Amino acid sequence: MPIVVQKYGGSSVADVEKIRRVAHRVKQTRERGYQVVVVVSAMGDTTDELLALAKKVSADPPRRELDMLLTCGERISMALLSMALQELGVGAISFTGSQSGIITTDAHSQARIVEVRPYRIEEALAKERVVIVAGYQGVSSQREVTTLGRGGSDTTAVALAAALDAEACEIYSDVDGVFSADPRVVPEARKLDSLSYDEMQELASAGAKVLNAQAVEFAKARGIVIQARTAHAQGSGTAVREQGAPTDPRVRGVTAETEMAVLAATVESGRVASLLGFLDARGVRGRALAFDGLLGREGRVFIAVPLQDVHGPEVLQRELGEHFGGAVTWCEDVGAVTAVGAGLNADWSYLRRALGVAEHLGARVHAVHTSPLQLTLLVDKQHLKALTLGLHRDFLGT
């Protein structure tokens, strides 16, 4: 029988009743003639609650111990879903990431999958069982429990789909696919029937919550088509797949990133490289938004750091001061608004229009980043919603 991998996010398994609903959906998939592997996130806000508990003990929890703690959330979900399926008369078994053969790097809190050895999953499928896998986690070559960073359950699902040669990889959440903007911010945002891997990865890396950027990267490398759908109803969702190059430039979506800090460093000999080494040593990811400085004048580099994977921001901020003094500043009062689309920067028209919208709203633009698929404006957080709405209406015509 063909294999389907389904992933259910935390909101889809937030309580016992929702877990029962997921169990019924999985049973229906099984009855359609599929072998099913289910990847689950922790229930509701469990991960945040566990993280808050850790913070009461330590301002900057050791990453190994944090991984040991946070992986408990997915283990609860997987066991409860297996119980719910068995109550429905469906044979099921739950596995942790390590039991599933998910081998990762040894970077605690932000590990990457390097190999999948799904022997136990294959054995269970051969016995006609539904397999439930704890998402977001794996085991390193040093036999240490690791986590994949926020949203890592998506990556678990895609990696398993590739390893099992699955027919489909379905990612279920609260919304029916990927929208051109967050509907809570842009009421007229429209659902996108399909996106290319590159477009989806750019949206995800810029703050869109529906899919994890690393999962999309993994899907592209393995040629896995992702279907993003709602867990609460029937819908067509959004397909993320390889697509031909568009003939005309167009914007596909606009998204904002709010949970971030911006590091601003003066550009002097060796300082930026030293700062990047400092961040690498602490497992702090980020992206450079802009370099300024011309013809020998002192300039600055802006580095946007998503805060969701920085588990000790106060400690990091203090260490930055100890290492770099006033040469590196930390700011949480700014955020980024990003438009994504192929050919977006083929000429200056979209950047001109974006700057015009920002000026009309009275939003000061601190920095700009452009790439073949992305246009990002760094502005004060108080302007993020208005600028997202304004750019969506200007670029997408609604």
mmCIF file of C-alpha atoms in Angstrom:
data_model
loop_
_atom_site.group_PDB
_atom_site.id
_atom_site.type_symbol
_atom_site.label_atom_id
_atom_site.label_comp_id
_atom_site.label_asym_id
_atom_site.label_seq_id
_atom_site.Cartn_x
_atom_site.Cartn_y
_atom_site.Cartn_z
ATOM 1 C CA MET A 1 0.000 0.000 0.000
ATOM 2 C CA PRO A 2 1.160 3.563 -0.627
ATOM 3 C CA ILE A 3 2.393 5.564 2.367
ATOM 4 C CA VAL A 4 1.085 8.951 3.480
ATOM 5 C CA VAL A 5 2.886 11.077 6.065
ATOM 6 C CA GLN A 6 0.634 13.470 7.983
ATOM 7 C CA LYS A 7 1.848 16.119 10.414
ATOM 8 C CA TYR A 8 -0.436 17.738 12.986
ATOM 9 C CA GLY A 9 0.619 20.927 14.754
ATOM 10 C CA GLY A 10 0.128 21.812 18.386
ATOM 11 C CA SER A 11 -3.223 23.524 17.892
ATOM 12 C CA SER A 12 -4.560 20.413 16.126
ATOM 13 C CA VAL A 13 -3.781 18.225 19.166
ATOM 14 C CA ALA A 14 -4.332 20.866 21.841
ATOM 15 C CA ASP A 15 -6.779 18.811 23.918
ATOM 16 C CA VAL A 16 -8.236 15.332 24.151
ATOM 17 C CA GLU A 17 -11.223 16.124 21.943
ATOM 18 C CA LYS A 18 -8.971 17.439 19.159
ATOM 19 C CA ILE A 19 -6.756 14.384 19.479
ATOM 20 C CA ARG A 20 -9.835 12.214 18.993
ATOM 21 C CA ARG A 21 -10.719 14.190 15.856
ATOM 22 C CA VAL A 22 -7.222 13.647 14.492
ATOM 23 C CA ALA A 23 -7.552 9.936 15.254
ATOM 24 C CA HIS A 24 -10.784 9.791 13.202
ATOM 25 C CA ARG A 25 -9.089 11.587 10.290
ATOM 26 C CA VAL A 26 -6.153 9.181 10.415
ATOM 27 C CA LYS A 27 -8.546 6.218 10.517
ATOM 28 C CA GLN A 28 -10.343 7.546 7.423
ATOM 29 C CA THR A 29 -7.025 7.830 5.597
ATOM 30 C CA ARG A 30 -6.204 4.259 6.579
ATOM 31 C CA GLU A 31 -9.597 3.097 5.287
ATOM 32 C CA ARG A 32 -8.842 4.687 1.906
ATOM 33 C CA GLY A 33 -6.061 2.167 1.459
ATOM 34 C CA TYR A 34 -3.008 4.030 2.746
ATOM 35 C CA GLN A 35 -0.337 3.143 5.239
ATOM 36 C CA VAL A 36 -0.116 6.146 7.562
ATOM 37 C CA VAL A 37 2.761 7.714 9.461
ATOM 38 C CA VAL A 38 1.684 10.584 11.699
ATOM 39 C CA VAL A 39 4.052 13.240 13.063
ATOM 40 C CA VAL A 40 2.778 15.249 16.023
ATOM 41 C CA SER A 41 3.817 18.434 17.777
ATOM 42 C CA ALA A 42 3.372 19.077 21.496
ATOM 43 C CA MET A 43 -0.170 19.833 22.687
ATOM 44 C CA GLY A 44 -1.161 23.504 22.404
ATOM 45 C CA ASP A 45 1.261 25.732 24.324
ATOM 46 C CA THR A 46 3.098 22.870 26.044
ATOM 47 C CA THR A 47 6.493 23.801 24.597
ATOM 48 C CA ASP A 48 6.133 27.415 25.754
ATOM 49 C CA GLU A 49 5.038 26.236 29.195
ATOM 50 C CA LEU A 50 8.014 23.899 29.513
ATOM 51 C CA LEU A 51 10.344 26.653 28.353
ATOM 52 C CA ALA A 52 8.867 29.047 30.924
ATOM 53 C CA LEU A 53 9.399 26.402 33.596
ATOM 54 C CA ALA A 54 13.054 26.095 32.587
ATOM 55 C CA LYS A 55 13.449 29.877 32.732
ATOM 56 C CA LYS A 56 12.302 29.843 36.371
ATOM 57 C CA VAL A 57 15.310 27.650 37.139
ATOM 58 C CA SER A 58 17.874 29.243 34.820
ATOM 59 C CA ALA A 59 17.950 32.479 32.800
ATOM 60 C CA ASP A 60 19.994 30.680 30.148
ATOM 61 C CA PRO A 61 19.202 26.948 30.392
ATOM 62 C CA PRO A 62 21.908 24.492 29.264
ATOM 63 C CA ARG A 63 20.902 23.445 25.765
ATOM 64 C CA ARG A 64 21.320 19.713 26.383
ATOM 65 C CA GLU A 65 19.020 19.765 29.393
ATOM 66 C CA LEU A 66 16.580 22.009 27.555
ATOM 67 C CA ASP A 67 16.333 19.433 24.767
ATOM 68 C CA MET A 68 15.676 16.705 27.330
ATOM 69 C CA LEU A 69 12.861 18.807 28.802
ATOM 70 C CA LEU A 70 11.200 20.124 25.631
ATOM 71 C CA THR A 71 11.019 16.748 23.894
ATOM 72 C CA CYS A 72 8.603 15.596 26.623
ATOM 73 C CA GLY A 73 5.786 17.570 24.949
ATOM 74 C CA GLU A 74 5.774 15.567 21.723
ATOM 75 C CA ARG A 75 6.005 12.298 23.649
ATOM 76 C CA ILE A 76 2.746 13.140 25.420
ATOM 77 C CA SER A 77 1.002 13.865 22.095
ATOM 78 C CA MET A 78 2.246 10.722 20.375
ATOM 79 C CA ALA A 79 1.194 8.406 23.200
ATOM 80 C CA LEU A 80 -2.277 9.941 23.534
ATOM 81 C CA LEU A 81 -2.912 9.758 19.774
ATOM 82 C CA SER A 82 -1.823 6.118 19.715
ATOM 83 C CA MET A 83 -4.267 5.399 22.551
ATOM 84 C CA ALA A 84 -7.066 7.236 20.718
ATOM 85 C CA LEU A 85 -6.479 5.218 17.540
ATOM 86 C CA GLN A 86 -6.464 1.954 19.425
ATOM 87 C CA GLU A 87 -9.774 2.942 21.032
ATOM 88 C CA LEU A 88 -11.128 3.187 17.466
ATOM 89 C CA GLY A 89 -9.902 -0.313 16.711
ATOM 90 C CA VAL A 90 -6.907 0.861 14.660
ATOM 91 C CA GLY A 91 -3.559 -0.787 15.355
ATOM 92 C CA ALA A 92 -1.078 1.937 16.271
ATOM 93 C CA ILE A 93 2.300 2.416 17.910
ATOM 94 C CA SER A 94 4.208 5.555 18.942
ATOM 95 C CA PHE A 95 7.930 6.227 18.556
ATOM 96 C CA THR A 96 10.218 9.013 19.706
ATOM 97 C CA GLY A 97 12.516 10.670 17.185
ATOM 98 C CA SER A 98 15.428 8.459 18.200
ATOM 99 C CA GLN A 99 13.315 5.278 17.990
ATOM 100 C CA SER A 100 12.276 6.400 14.506
ATOM 101 C CA GLY A 101 15.909 6.551 13.374
ATOM 102 C CA ILE A 102 16.142 10.319 12.923
ATOM 103 C CA ILE A 103 19.868 11.095 13.108
ATOM 104 C CA THR A 104 20.881 14.735 13.555
ATOM 105 C CA THR A 105 23.855 16.980 14.061
ATOM 106 C CA ASP A 106 24.867 17.569 17.678
ATOM 107 C CA ALA A 107 23.723 21.230 17.796
ATOM 108 C CA HIS A 108 21.320 21.197 20.732
ATOM 109 C CA SER A 109 18.135 23.271 20.222
ATOM 110 C CA GLN A 110 18.888 23.805 16.523
ATOM 111 C CA ALA A 111 20.008 20.437 15.164
ATOM 112 C CA ARG A 112 19.644 19.476 11.521
ATOM 113 C CA ILE A 113 18.656 16.064 10.203
ATOM 114 C CA VAL A 114 21.533 14.307 8.440
ATOM 115 C CA GLU A 115 20.069 10.811 7.979
ATOM 116 C CA VAL A 116 16.897 8.800 8.591
ATOM 117 C CA ARG A 117 17.001 5.078 9.375
ATOM 118 C CA PRO A 118 13.303 4.194 9.638
ATOM 119 C CA TYR A 119 13.712 0.481 10.347
ATOM 120 C CA ARG A 120 11.272 0.285 13.245
ATOM 121 C CA ILE A 121 8.719 2.358 11.326
ATOM 122 C CA GLU A 122 8.942 0.006 8.342
ATOM 123 C CA GLU A 123 8.552 -3.021 10.604
ATOM 124 C CA ALA A 124 5.441 -1.527 12.204
ATOM 125 C CA LEU A 125 3.920 -0.607 8.836
ATOM 126 C CA ALA A 126 4.489 -4.164 7.660
ATOM 127 C CA LYS A 127 2.345 -5.266 10.622
ATOM 128 C CA GLU A 128 -0.412 -2.903 9.389
ATOM 129 C CA ARG A 129 -0.008 -0.440 12.222
ATOM 130 C CA VAL A 130 -0.349 3.308 12.063
ATOM 131 C CA VAL A 131 2.927 4.811 13.283
ATOM 132 C CA ILE A 132 2.901 8.001 15.344
ATOM 133 C CA VAL A 133 6.234 9.823 15.559
ATOM 134 C CA ALA A 134 7.196 12.585 17.977
ATOM 135 C CA GLY A 135 8.152 15.556 15.820
ATOM 136 C CA TYR A 136 10.846 18.177 16.406
ATOM 137 C CA GLN A 137 13.408 15.723 17.788
ATOM 138 C CA GLY A 138 16.083 13.211 16.939
ATOM 139 C CA VAL A 139 19.324 11.751 18.223
ATOM 140 C CA SER A 140 22.879 12.774 17.382
ATOM 141 C CA SER A 141 25.756 10.485 16.457
ATOM 142 C CA GLN A 142 26.854 10.964 20.083
ATOM 143 C CA ARG A 143 23.532 9.391 21.166
ATOM 144 C CA GLU A 144 22.284 12.680 22.584
ATOM 145 C CA VAL A 145 18.649 13.721 22.335
ATOM 146 C CA THR A 146 18.376 16.817 20.108
ATOM 147 C CA THR A 147 15.669 19.196 18.918
ATOM 148 C CA LEU A 148 15.300 20.818 15.506
ATOM 149 C CA GLY A 149 14.224 24.334 16.494
ATOM 150 C CA ARG A 150 10.729 25.800 16.456
ATOM 151 C CA GLY A 151 8.580 24.342 13.699
ATOM 152 C CA GLY A 152 10.894 21.339 13.468
ATOM 153 C CA SER A 153 8.009 18.859 13.332
ATOM 154 C CA ASP A 154 7.492 19.947 9.709
ATOM 155 C CA THR A 155 11.068 18.897 8.981
ATOM 156 C CA THR A 156 10.504 15.563 10.713
ATOM 157 C CA ALA A 157 7.493 14.899 8.458
ATOM 158 C CA VAL A 158 9.288 15.784 5.226
ATOM 159 C CA ALA A 159 12.374 13.768 6.181
ATOM 160 C CA LEU A 160 10.234 10.702 6.918
ATOM 161 C CA ALA A 161 8.303 11.146 3.672
ATOM 162 C CA ALA A 162 11.591 11.100 1.771
ATOM 163 C CA ALA A 163 13.018 8.122 3.672
ATOM 164 C CA LEU A 164 9.823 6.071 3.267
ATOM 165 C CA ASP A 165 9.241 7.070 -0.373
ATOM 166 C CA ALA A 166 5.800 8.311 0.659
ATOM 167 C CA GLU A 167 3.155 9.244 -1.885
ATOM 168 C CA ALA A 168 2.260 12.447 -0.017
ATOM 169 C CA CYS A 169 3.393 14.676 2.839
ATOM 170 C CA GLU A 170 0.457 16.531 4.383
ATOM 171 C CA ILE A 171 1.012 19.345 6.900
ATOM 172 C CA TYR A 172 -2.114 20.144 8.928
ATOM 173 C CA SER A 173 -2.698 23.369 10.867
ATOM 174 C CA ASP A 174 -5.487 25.802 11.792
ATOM 175 C CA VAL A 175 -5.670 27.351 8.321
ATOM 176 C CA ASP A 176 -6.389 25.804 4.932
ATOM 177 C CA GLY A 177 -3.016 26.356 3.340
ATOM 178 C CA VAL A 178 -0.766 29.341 2.754
ATOM 179 C CA PHE A 179 -2.261 32.807 2.332
ATOM 180 C CA SER A 180 -0.854 35.890 0.644
ATOM 181 C CA ALA A 181 -0.688 37.486 4.122
ATOM 182 C CA ASP A 182 -1.827 36.756 7.652
ATOM 183 C CA PRO A 183 -5.650 37.009 7.424
ATOM 184 C CA ARG A 184 -5.719 38.473 10.931
ATOM 185 C CA VAL A 185 -3.722 41.439 9.636
ATOM 186 C CA VAL A 186 -4.972 41.572 6.032
ATOM 187 C CA PRO A 187 -8.647 40.532 5.915
ATOM 188 C CA GLU A 188 -8.625 40.304 2.119
ATOM 189 C CA ALA A 189 -5.605 37.959 2.016
ATOM 190 C CA ARG A 190 -6.244 35.124 -0.411
ATOM 191 C CA LYS A 191 -5.293 31.471 -0.268
ATOM 192 C CA LEU A 192 -2.581 30.410 -2.693
ATOM 193 C CA ASP A 193 -3.272 27.183 -4.572
ATOM 194 C CA SER A 194 0.425 26.507 -5.080
ATOM 195 C CA LEU A 195 3.872 27.936 -4.371
ATOM 196 C CA SER A 196 7.362 27.055 -5.496
ATOM 197 C CA TYR A 197 9.813 25.719 -2.934
ATOM 198 C CA ASP A 198 11.869 28.906 -3.163
ATOM 199 C CA GLU A 199 8.878 31.197 -2.641
ATOM 200 C CA MET A 200 7.669 29.201 0.348
ATOM 201 C CA GLN A 201 11.115 29.082 1.897
ATOM 202 C CA GLU A 202 11.488 32.852 1.584
ATOM 203 C CA LEU A 203 8.073 33.419 3.184
ATOM 204 C CA ALA A 204 8.839 30.984 6.003
ATOM 205 C CA SER A 205 12.248 32.486 6.732
ATOM 206 C CA ALA A 206 10.672 35.963 6.848
ATOM 207 C CA GLY A 207 8.097 35.086 9.495
ATOM 208 C CA ALA A 208 5.214 33.194 7.845
ATOM 209 C CA LYS A 209 4.125 30.526 10.337
ATOM 210 C CA VAL A 210 2.398 27.884 8.183
ATOM 211 C CA LEU A 211 5.529 25.937 7.218
ATOM 212 C CA ASN A 212 9.050 25.660 8.573
ATOM 213 C CA ALA A 213 11.826 26.993 6.308
ATOM 214 C CA GLN A 214 14.166 24.044 6.934
ATOM 215 C CA ALA A 215 11.361 21.624 6.078
ATOM 216 C CA VAL A 216 10.854 23.339 2.724
ATOM 217 C CA GLU A 217 14.587 23.226 2.068
ATOM 218 C CA PHE A 218 14.548 19.483 2.804
ATOM 219 C CA ALA A 219 11.494 18.952 0.573
ATOM 220 C CA LYS A 220 13.153 20.758 -2.321
ATOM 221 C CA ALA A 221 16.325 18.690 -2.024
ATOM 222 C CA ARG A 222 14.318 15.440 -2.022
ATOM 223 C CA GLY A 223 11.581 16.475 -4.464
ATOM 224 C CA ILE A 224 8.801 15.984 -1.888
ATOM 225 C CA VAL A 225 5.514 17.770 -2.653
ATOM 226 C CA ILE A 226 4.057 19.308 0.520
ATOM 227 C CA GLN A 227 0.304 19.769 0.943
ATOM 228 C CA ALA A 228 -0.529 22.380 3.593
ATOM 229 C CA ARG A 229 -4.123 21.908 4.796
ATOM 230 C CA THR A 230 -6.494 22.604 7.662
ATOM 231 C CA ALA A 231 -7.010 19.942 10.306
ATOM 232 C CA HIS A 232 -10.538 21.109 11.119
ATOM 233 C CA ALA A 233 -12.393 20.782 7.808
ATOM 234 C CA GLN A 234 -12.088 19.609 4.227
ATOM 235 C CA GLY A 235 -10.171 21.976 1.982
ATOM 236 C CA SER A 236 -7.914 22.040 -1.048
ATOM 237 C CA GLY A 237 -4.981 23.602 0.812
ATOM 238 C CA THR A 238 -1.765 24.764 -0.824
ATOM 239 C CA ALA A 239 0.705 22.607 -2.752
ATOM 240 C CA VAL A 240 4.408 23.451 -2.402
ATOM 241 C CA ARG A 241 6.325 21.967 -5.303
ATOM 242 C CA GLU A 242 8.839 22.667 -8.058
ATOM 243 C CA GLN A 243 7.421 25.115 -10.587
ATOM 244 C CA GLY A 244 8.514 26.636 -13.848
ATOM 245 C CA ALA A 245 9.852 30.166 -13.919
ATOM 246 C CA PRO A 246 7.061 32.779 -14.143
ATOM 247 C CA THR A 247 6.948 34.923 -17.246
ATOM 248 C CA ASP A 248 6.092 38.140 -15.379
ATOM 249 C CA PRO A 249 7.288 39.565 -12.079
ATOM 250 C CA ARG A 250 4.669 39.264 -9.346
ATOM 251 C CA VAL A 251 4.360 39.338 -5.584
ATOM 252 C CA ARG A 252 3.070 36.149 -4.006
ATOM 253 C CA GLY A 253 2.841 37.198 -0.395
ATOM 254 C CA VAL A 254 3.642 39.762 2.280
ATOM 255 C CA THR A 255 4.620 38.761 5.806
ATOM 256 C CA ALA A 256 5.899 40.425 8.964
ATOM 257 C CA GLU A 257 8.400 39.250 11.553
ATOM 258 C CA THR A 258 7.780 40.572 15.046
ATOM 259 C CA GLU A 259 9.610 38.184 17.390
ATOM 260 C CA MET A 260 13.081 39.391 16.571
ATOM 261 C CA ALA A 261 15.952 41.505 17.791
ATOM 262 C CA VAL A 262 18.263 43.503 15.572
ATOM 263 C CA LEU A 263 21.978 43.730 16.234
ATOM 264 C CA ALA A 264 23.655 46.787 14.751
ATOM 265 C CA ALA A 265 27.437 46.660 14.520
ATOM 266 C CA THR A 266 29.837 49.256 13.242
ATOM 267 C CA VAL A 267 31.819 47.966 10.279
ATOM 268 C CA GLU A 268 35.475 47.981 11.223
ATOM 269 C CA SER A 269 38.290 45.590 10.431
ATOM 270 C CA GLY A 270 37.437 42.132 11.727
ATOM 271 C CA ARG A 271 34.499 43.246 13.874
ATOM 272 C CA VAL A 272 31.693 41.800 11.771
ATOM 273 C CA ALA A 273 33.523 38.474 11.394
ATOM 274 C CA SER A 274 34.107 38.457 15.151
ATOM 275 C CA LEU A 275 30.425 39.114 15.814
ATOM 276 C CA LEU A 276 29.362 36.332 13.471
ATOM 277 C CA GLY A 277 31.770 33.955 15.199
ATOM 278 C CA PHE A 278 30.348 35.010 18.568
ATOM 279 C CA LEU A 279 26.805 34.214 17.368
ATOM 280 C CA ASP A 280 27.837 30.899 15.778
ATOM 281 C CA ALA A 281 29.494 29.756 19.007
ATOM 282 C CA ARG A 282 26.177 30.282 20.791
ATOM 283 C CA GLY A 283 23.988 28.743 18.095
ATOM 284 C CA VAL A 284 22.277 32.054 17.328
ATOM 285 C CA ARG A 285 20.840 32.199 13.826
ATOM 286 C CA GLY A 286 20.077 35.350 11.915
ATOM 287 C CA ARG A 287 20.249 37.126 8.603
ATOM 288 C CA ALA A 288 22.068 40.268 7.529
ATOM 289 C CA LEU A 289 19.665 42.959 6.390
ATOM 290 C CA ALA A 290 22.085 45.555 5.075
ATOM 291 C CA PHE A 291 25.627 46.796 5.022
ATOM 292 C CA ASP A 292 26.133 50.511 4.793
ATOM 293 C CA GLY A 293 29.384 52.372 4.497
ATOM 294 C CA LEU A 294 31.058 53.647 1.347
ATOM 295 C CA LEU A 295 34.496 54.814 0.311
ATOM 296 C CA GLY A 296 36.106 54.414 3.711
ATOM 297 C CA ARG A 297 33.291 55.969 5.747
ATOM 298 C CA GLU A 298 32.236 54.123 8.862
ATOM 299 C CA GLY A 299 29.180 51.991 8.232
ATOM 300 C CA ARG A 300 27.023 49.450 10.024
ATOM 301 C CA VAL A 301 25.664 45.977 9.479
ATOM 302 C CA PHE A 302 22.207 45.004 10.727
ATOM 303 C CA ILE A 303 21.629 41.384 11.729
ATOM 304 C CA ALA A 304 18.062 40.228 12.362
ATOM 305 C CA VAL A 305 17.907 37.504 15.015
ATOM 306 C CA PRO A 306 14.634 35.553 15.470
ATOM 307 C CA LEU A 307 14.008 35.323 19.210
ATOM 308 C CA GLN A 308 12.048 32.066 19.161
ATOM 309 C CA ASP A 309 15.246 29.998 19.251
ATOM 310 C CA VAL A 310 17.215 32.302 21.574
ATOM 311 C CA HIS A 311 16.496 30.774 24.961
ATOM 312 C CA GLY A 312 18.571 33.215 27.008
ATOM 313 C CA PRO A 313 18.199 36.669 25.396
ATOM 314 C CA GLU A 314 19.093 38.580 28.556
ATOM 315 C CA VAL A 315 22.309 36.602 28.942
ATOM 316 C CA LEU A 316 23.136 36.998 25.243
ATOM 317 C CA GLN A 317 22.585 40.744 25.456
ATOM 318 C CA ARG A 318 24.872 41.007 28.488
ATOM 319 C CA GLU A 319 27.612 38.967 26.801
ATOM 320 C CA LEU A 320 27.404 41.143 23.705
ATOM 321 C CA GLY A 321 28.107 44.158 25.888
ATOM 322 C CA GLU A 322 31.024 42.408 27.591
ATOM 323 C CA HIS A 323 32.620 41.381 24.290
ATOM 324 C CA PHE A 324 31.909 44.390 22.065
ATOM 325 C CA GLY A 325 30.992 47.278 24.337
ATOM 326 C CA GLY A 326 29.036 49.975 22.517
ATOM 327 C CA ALA A 327 30.180 48.782 19.086
ATOM 328 C CA VAL A 328 27.245 46.344 18.925
ATOM 329 C CA THR A 329 23.762 47.447 19.949
ATOM 330 C CA TRP A 330 20.688 45.291 20.673
ATOM 331 C CA CYS A 331 17.227 46.499 19.722
ATOM 332 C CA GLU A 332 13.833 44.765 20.090
ATOM 333 C CA ASP A 333 11.739 47.773 19.035
ATOM 334 C CA VAL A 334 11.973 47.018 15.322
ATOM 335 C CA GLY A 335 10.603 44.339 13.026
ATOM 336 C CA ALA A 336 10.664 43.403 9.361
ATOM 337 C CA VAL A 337 8.035 43.393 6.620
ATOM 338 C CA THR A 338 8.886 41.227 3.625
ATOM 339 C CA ALA A 339 7.343 40.846 0.177
ATOM 340 C CA VAL A 340 8.174 37.635 -1.708
ATOM 341 C CA GLY A 341 7.916 36.904 -5.418
ATOM 342 C CA ALA A 342 9.960 35.938 -8.447
ATOM 343 C CA GLY A 343 11.289 38.928 -10.369
ATOM 344 C CA LEU A 344 10.406 41.233 -7.508
ATOM 345 C CA ASN A 345 13.672 43.126 -7.880
ATOM 346 C CA ALA A 346 14.023 42.966 -11.656
ATOM 347 C CA ASP A 347 13.791 46.760 -11.576
ATOM 348 C CA TRP A 348 13.326 49.456 -8.909
ATOM 349 C CA SER A 349 9.555 49.752 -9.175
ATOM 350 C CA TYR A 350 8.588 47.580 -6.202
ATOM 351 C CA LEU A 351 11.224 49.137 -3.937
ATOM 352 C CA ARG A 352 10.066 52.635 -4.954
ATOM 353 C CA ARG A 353 6.462 51.723 -4.214
ATOM 354 C CA ALA A 354 7.388 50.109 -0.885
ATOM 355 C CA LEU A 355 9.297 53.177 0.241
ATOM 356 C CA GLY A 356 6.373 55.337 -0.860
ATOM 357 C CA VAL A 357 3.911 53.295 1.220
ATOM 358 C CA ALA A 358 6.221 53.509 4.244
ATOM 359 C CA GLU A 359 6.576 57.267 3.831
ATOM 360 C CA HIS A 360 2.800 57.673 3.550
ATOM 361 C CA LEU A 361 2.364 55.770 6.820
ATOM 362 C CA GLY A 362 5.081 57.760 8.563
ATOM 363 C CA ALA A 363 7.154 54.600 9.063
ATOM 364 C CA ARG A 364 10.888 55.226 9.197
ATOM 365 C CA VAL A 365 12.798 52.609 7.170
ATOM 366 C CA HIS A 366 15.964 51.693 9.082
ATOM 367 C CA ALA A 367 17.338 49.232 6.541
ATOM 368 C CA VAL A 368 16.449 47.481 3.295
ATOM 369 C CA HIS A 369 17.339 44.010 2.090
ATOM 370 C CA THR A 370 16.723 42.769 -1.451
ATOM 371 C CA SER A 371 17.294 39.472 -3.231
ATOM 372 C CA PRO A 372 15.899 37.934 -6.428
ATOM 373 C CA LEU A 373 12.850 36.743 -4.452
ATOM 374 C CA GLN A 374 12.638 39.057 -1.467
ATOM 375 C CA LEU A 375 12.219 42.703 -0.533
ATOM 376 C CA THR A 376 12.479 43.479 3.198
ATOM 377 C CA LEU A 377 11.998 46.745 5.068
ATOM 378 C CA LEU A 378 13.174 47.120 8.658
ATOM 379 C CA VAL A 379 10.805 49.462 10.539
ATOM 380 C CA ASP A 380 9.623 50.201 14.073
ATOM 381 C CA LYS A 381 7.267 47.510 15.373
ATOM 382 C CA GLN A 382 4.418 49.974 15.818
ATOM 383 C CA HIS A 383 4.200 50.240 12.010
ATOM 384 C CA LEU A 384 4.407 46.533 11.142
ATOM 385 C CA LYS A 385 0.685 45.791 10.771
ATOM 386 C CA ALA A 386 -0.086 48.964 8.829
ATOM 387 C CA LEU A 387 2.886 48.457 6.505
ATOM 388 C CA THR A 388 1.977 44.795 5.904
ATOM 389 C CA LEU A 389 -1.559 45.816 5.003
ATOM 390 C CA GLY A 390 -0.338 48.725 2.858
ATOM 391 C CA LEU A 391 2.179 46.680 0.864
ATOM 392 C CA HIS A 392 -0.323 43.869 0.323
ATOM 393 C CA ARG A 393 -2.887 46.293 -1.064
ATOM 394 C CA ASP A 394 -0.333 48.077 -3.239
ATOM 395 C CA PHE A 395 1.432 44.972 -4.582
ATOM 396 C CA LEU A 396 -1.462 42.523 -4.873
ATOM 397 C CA GLY A 397 -4.162 44.997 -5.784
ATOM 398 C CA THR A 398 -6.493 44.344 -2.854
#
